PDB file of C-alpha atoms in Angstrom:
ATOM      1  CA  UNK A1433      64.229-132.615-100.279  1.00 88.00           C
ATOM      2  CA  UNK A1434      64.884-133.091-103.771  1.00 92.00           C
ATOM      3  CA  UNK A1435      67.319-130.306-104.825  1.00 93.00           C
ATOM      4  CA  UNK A1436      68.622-128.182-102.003  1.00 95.00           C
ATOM      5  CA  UNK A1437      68.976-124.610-101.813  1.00 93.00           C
ATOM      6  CA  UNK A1438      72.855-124.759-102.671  1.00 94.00           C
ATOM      7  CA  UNK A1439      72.424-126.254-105.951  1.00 95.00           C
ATOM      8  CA  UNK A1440      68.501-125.023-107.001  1.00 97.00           C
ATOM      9  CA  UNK A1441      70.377-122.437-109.872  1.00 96.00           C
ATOM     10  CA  UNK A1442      71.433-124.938-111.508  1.00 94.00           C
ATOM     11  CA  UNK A1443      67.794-125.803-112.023  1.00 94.00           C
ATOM     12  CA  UNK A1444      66.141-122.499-113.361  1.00 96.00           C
ATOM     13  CA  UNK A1445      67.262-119.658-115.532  1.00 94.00           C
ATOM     14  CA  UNK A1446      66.449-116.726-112.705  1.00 95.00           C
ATOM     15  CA  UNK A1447      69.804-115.669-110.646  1.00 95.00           C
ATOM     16  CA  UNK A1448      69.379-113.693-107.536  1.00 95.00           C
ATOM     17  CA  UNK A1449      67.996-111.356-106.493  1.00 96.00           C
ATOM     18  CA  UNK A1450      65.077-112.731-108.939  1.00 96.00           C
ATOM     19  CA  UNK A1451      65.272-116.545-107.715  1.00 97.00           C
ATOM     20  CA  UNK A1452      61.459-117.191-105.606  1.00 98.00           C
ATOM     21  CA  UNK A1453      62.122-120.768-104.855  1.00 98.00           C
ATOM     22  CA  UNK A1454      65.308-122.035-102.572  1.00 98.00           C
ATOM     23  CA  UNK A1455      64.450-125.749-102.602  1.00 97.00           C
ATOM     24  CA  UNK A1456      62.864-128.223-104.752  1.00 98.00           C
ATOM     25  CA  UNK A1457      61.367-130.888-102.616  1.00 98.00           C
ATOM     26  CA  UNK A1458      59.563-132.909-105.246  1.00 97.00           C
ATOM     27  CA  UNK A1459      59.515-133.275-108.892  1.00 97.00           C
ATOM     28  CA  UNK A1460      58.096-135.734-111.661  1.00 96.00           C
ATOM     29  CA  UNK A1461      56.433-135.374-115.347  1.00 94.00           C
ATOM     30  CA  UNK A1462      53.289-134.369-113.795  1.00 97.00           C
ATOM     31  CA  UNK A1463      54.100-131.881-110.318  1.00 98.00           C
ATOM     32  CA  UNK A1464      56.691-129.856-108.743  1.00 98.00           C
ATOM     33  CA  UNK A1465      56.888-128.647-105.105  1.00 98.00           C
ATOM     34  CA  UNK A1466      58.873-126.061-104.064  1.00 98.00           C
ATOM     35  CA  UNK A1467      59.067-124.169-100.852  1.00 98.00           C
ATOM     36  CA  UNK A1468      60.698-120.447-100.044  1.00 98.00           C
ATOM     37  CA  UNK A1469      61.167-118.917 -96.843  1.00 98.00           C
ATOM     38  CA  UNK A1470      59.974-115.151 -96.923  1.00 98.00           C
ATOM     39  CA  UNK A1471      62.828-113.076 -95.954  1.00 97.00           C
ATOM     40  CA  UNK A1472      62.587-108.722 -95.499  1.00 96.00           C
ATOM     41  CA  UNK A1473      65.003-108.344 -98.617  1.00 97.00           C
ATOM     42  CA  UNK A1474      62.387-110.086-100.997  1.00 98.00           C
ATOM     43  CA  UNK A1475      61.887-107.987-104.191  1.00 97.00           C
ATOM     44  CA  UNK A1476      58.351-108.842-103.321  1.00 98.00           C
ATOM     45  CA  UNK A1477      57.494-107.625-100.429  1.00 98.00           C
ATOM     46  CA  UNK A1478      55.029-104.755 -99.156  1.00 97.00           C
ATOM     47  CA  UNK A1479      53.270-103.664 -96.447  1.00 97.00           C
ATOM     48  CA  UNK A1480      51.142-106.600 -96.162  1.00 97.00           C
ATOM     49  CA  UNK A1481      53.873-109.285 -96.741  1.00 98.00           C
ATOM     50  CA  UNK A1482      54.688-111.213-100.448  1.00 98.00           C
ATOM     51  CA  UNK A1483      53.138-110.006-103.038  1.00 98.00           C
ATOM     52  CA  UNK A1484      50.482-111.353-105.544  1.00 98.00           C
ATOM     53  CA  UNK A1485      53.366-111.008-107.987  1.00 97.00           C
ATOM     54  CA  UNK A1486      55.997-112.811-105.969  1.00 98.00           C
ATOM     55  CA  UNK A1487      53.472-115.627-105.917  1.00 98.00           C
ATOM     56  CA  UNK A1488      52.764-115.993-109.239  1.00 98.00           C
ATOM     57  CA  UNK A1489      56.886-115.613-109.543  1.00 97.00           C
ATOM     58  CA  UNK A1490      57.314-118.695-107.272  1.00 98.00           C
ATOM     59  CA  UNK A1491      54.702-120.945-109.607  1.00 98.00           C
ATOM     60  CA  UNK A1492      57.010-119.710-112.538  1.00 97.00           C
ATOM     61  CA  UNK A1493      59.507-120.837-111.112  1.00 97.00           C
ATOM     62  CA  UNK A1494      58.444-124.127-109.513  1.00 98.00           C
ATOM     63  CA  UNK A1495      57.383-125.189-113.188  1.00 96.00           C
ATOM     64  CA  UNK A1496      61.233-123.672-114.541  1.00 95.00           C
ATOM     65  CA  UNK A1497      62.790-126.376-111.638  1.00 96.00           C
ATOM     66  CA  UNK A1498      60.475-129.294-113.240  1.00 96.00           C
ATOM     67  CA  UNK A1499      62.040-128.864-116.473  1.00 92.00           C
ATOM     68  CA  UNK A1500      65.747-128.128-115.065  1.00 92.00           C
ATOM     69  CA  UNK A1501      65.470-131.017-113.230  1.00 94.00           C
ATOM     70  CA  UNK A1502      63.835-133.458-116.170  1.00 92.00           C
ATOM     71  CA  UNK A1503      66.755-131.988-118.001  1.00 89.00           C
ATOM     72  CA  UNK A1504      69.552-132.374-115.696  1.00 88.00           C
ATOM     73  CA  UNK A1505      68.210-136.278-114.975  1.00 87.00           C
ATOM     74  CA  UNK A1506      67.652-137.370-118.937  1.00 81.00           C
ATOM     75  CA  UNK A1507      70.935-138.276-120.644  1.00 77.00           C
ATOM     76  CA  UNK A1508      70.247-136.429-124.132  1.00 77.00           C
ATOM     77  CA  UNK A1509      69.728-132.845-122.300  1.00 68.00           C
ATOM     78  CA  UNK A1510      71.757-133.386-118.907  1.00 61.00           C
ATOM     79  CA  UNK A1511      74.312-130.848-119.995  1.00 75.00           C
ATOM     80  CA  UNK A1512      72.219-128.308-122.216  1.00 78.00           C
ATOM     81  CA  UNK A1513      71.669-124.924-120.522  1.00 81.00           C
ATOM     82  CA  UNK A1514      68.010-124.763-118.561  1.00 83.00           C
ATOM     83  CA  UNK A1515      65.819-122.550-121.096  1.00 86.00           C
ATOM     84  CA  UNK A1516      64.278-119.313-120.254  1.00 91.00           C
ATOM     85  CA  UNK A1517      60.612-119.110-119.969  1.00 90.00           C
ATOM     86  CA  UNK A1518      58.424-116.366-120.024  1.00 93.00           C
ATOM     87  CA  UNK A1519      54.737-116.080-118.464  1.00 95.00           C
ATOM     88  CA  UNK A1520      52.559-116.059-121.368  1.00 95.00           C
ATOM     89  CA  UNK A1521      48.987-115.639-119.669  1.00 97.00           C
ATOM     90  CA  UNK A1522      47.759-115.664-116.029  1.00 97.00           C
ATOM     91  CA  UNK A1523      44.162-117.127-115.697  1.00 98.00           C
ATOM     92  CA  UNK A1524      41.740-118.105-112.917  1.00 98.00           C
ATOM     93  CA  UNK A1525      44.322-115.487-110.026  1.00 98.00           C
ATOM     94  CA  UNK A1526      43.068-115.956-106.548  1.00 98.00           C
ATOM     95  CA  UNK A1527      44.231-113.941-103.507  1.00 98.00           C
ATOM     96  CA  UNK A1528      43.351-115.412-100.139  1.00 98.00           C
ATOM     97  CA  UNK A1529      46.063-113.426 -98.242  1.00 98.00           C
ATOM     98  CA  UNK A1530      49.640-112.426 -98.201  1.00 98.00           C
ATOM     99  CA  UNK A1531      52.588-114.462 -96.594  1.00 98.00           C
ATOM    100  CA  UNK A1532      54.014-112.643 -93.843  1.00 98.00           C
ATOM    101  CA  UNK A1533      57.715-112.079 -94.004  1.00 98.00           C
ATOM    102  CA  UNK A1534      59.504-115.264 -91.920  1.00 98.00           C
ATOM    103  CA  UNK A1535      56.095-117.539 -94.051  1.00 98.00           C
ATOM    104  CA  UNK A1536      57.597-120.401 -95.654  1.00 98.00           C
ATOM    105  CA  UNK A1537      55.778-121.281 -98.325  1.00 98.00           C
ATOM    106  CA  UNK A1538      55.027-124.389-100.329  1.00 98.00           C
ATOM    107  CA  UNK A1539      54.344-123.827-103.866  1.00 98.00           C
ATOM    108  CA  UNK A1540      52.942-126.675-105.828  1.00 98.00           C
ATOM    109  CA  UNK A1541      52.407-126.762-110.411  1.00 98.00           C
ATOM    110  CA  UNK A1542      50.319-129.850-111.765  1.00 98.00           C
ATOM    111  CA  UNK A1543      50.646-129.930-115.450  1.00 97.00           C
ATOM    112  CA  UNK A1544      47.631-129.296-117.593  1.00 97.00           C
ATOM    113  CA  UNK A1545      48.861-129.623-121.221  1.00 95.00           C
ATOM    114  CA  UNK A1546      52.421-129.113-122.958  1.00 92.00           C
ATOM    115  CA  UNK A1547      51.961-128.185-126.361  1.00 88.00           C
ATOM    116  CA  UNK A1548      55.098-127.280-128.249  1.00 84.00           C
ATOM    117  CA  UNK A1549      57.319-124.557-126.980  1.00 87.00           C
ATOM    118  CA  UNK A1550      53.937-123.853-124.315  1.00 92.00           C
ATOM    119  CA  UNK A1551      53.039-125.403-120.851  1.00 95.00           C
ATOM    120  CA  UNK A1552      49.953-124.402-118.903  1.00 97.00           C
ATOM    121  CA  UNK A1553      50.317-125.007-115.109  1.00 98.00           C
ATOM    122  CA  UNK A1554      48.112-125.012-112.416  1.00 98.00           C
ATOM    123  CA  UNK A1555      49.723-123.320-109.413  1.00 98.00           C
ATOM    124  CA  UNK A1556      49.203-122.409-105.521  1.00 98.00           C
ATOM    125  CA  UNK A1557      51.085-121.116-102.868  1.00 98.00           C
ATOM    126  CA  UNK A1558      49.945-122.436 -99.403  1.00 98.00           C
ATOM    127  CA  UNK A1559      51.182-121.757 -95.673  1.00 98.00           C
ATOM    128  CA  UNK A1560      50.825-124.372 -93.412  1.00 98.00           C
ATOM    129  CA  UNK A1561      48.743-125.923 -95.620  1.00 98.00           C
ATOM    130  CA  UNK A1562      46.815-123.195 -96.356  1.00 98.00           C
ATOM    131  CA  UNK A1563      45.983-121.585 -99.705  1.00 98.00           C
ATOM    132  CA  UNK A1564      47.449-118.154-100.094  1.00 98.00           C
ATOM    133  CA  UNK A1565      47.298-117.840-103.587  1.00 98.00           C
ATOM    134  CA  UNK A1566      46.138-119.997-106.893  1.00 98.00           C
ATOM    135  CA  UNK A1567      46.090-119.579-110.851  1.00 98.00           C
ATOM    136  CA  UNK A1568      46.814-121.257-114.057  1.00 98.00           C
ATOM    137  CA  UNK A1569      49.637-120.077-116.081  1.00 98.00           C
ATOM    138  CA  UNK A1570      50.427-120.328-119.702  1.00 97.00           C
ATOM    139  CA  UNK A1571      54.429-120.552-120.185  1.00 96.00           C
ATOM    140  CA  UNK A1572      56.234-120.460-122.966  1.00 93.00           C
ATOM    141  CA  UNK A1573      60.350-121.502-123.579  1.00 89.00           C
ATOM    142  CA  UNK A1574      61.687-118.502-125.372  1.00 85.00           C
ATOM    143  CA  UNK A1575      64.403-120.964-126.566  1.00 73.00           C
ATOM    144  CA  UNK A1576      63.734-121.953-130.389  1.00 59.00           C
ATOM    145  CA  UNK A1577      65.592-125.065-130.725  1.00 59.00           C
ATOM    146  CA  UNK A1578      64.646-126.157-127.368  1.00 62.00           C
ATOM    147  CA  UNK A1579      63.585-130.179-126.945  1.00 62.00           C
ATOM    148  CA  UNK A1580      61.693-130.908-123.971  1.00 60.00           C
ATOM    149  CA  UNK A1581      62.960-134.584-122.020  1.00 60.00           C
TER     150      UNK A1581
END
């Protein structure tokens, strides 16, 4: 594990009860992994377990880690605050099924393209190595004077 649940807010701009991820297990220019365990007090839970929204929350999020963590480890932005990003677009959304609550899931971004203030992501959620959910996201840093590491 790469960043461990203690010290993942320092990582991404969400604070509880908003944060999807509670460890970073990998990270480089290209991927993130992150994993969450699925508790009964998720904001994003129904009937049926976490939500589509929850999911696509948790590939947010995975990609917001990346960049905290490319931050915190480059020594012109290791003390900047980690910028807010907002999802710009959501492309491609598959459902297979919804994580039951006590899932952990692994949620995994490869990066397409980072243009500007805008990264598009490829995402999925999988339990047990299977694919609950998958989509590409746009995401743009709402953060004007924001330079990326």
């Amino acid at each position: 594990m790469l960043v461990s649940e203690e010290n993942i807010l320092e990582l991404i701009p969400q604070r509880p009860p908003m944060v999807m991820i509670d460890c970073l297990v990998s990270c480089d220019e290209k991927q993130a992994v992150s994993r969450l365990s699925i508790r009964e007090d998720n904001l994003f839970i129904d009937s049926k377990g976490f939500t589509a929204s929850g999911m696509m929350e948790a590939m947010a999020q995975t990609a917001a880690a990346r960049t905290g963590h490319l931050m915190k480890n480059h020594p012109e932005s290791a003390n900047k605050k980690v910028p807010v990003g907002v999802i710009g677009s959501i492309k491609n959304f598959k459902l297979n099924f919804q994580p039951p609550i006590g899932s952990i899931i692994k949620t995994t971004v490869e990066i397409e393209h980072e243009v500007l203030m805008a990264t598009i992501v490829k995402g999925k959620v999988e339990v047990d190595g299977i694919i609950a959910a998958e989509a590409e996201l746009q995401i743009y840093i709402t953060e004007p004077n924001f330079n990326k590491p």
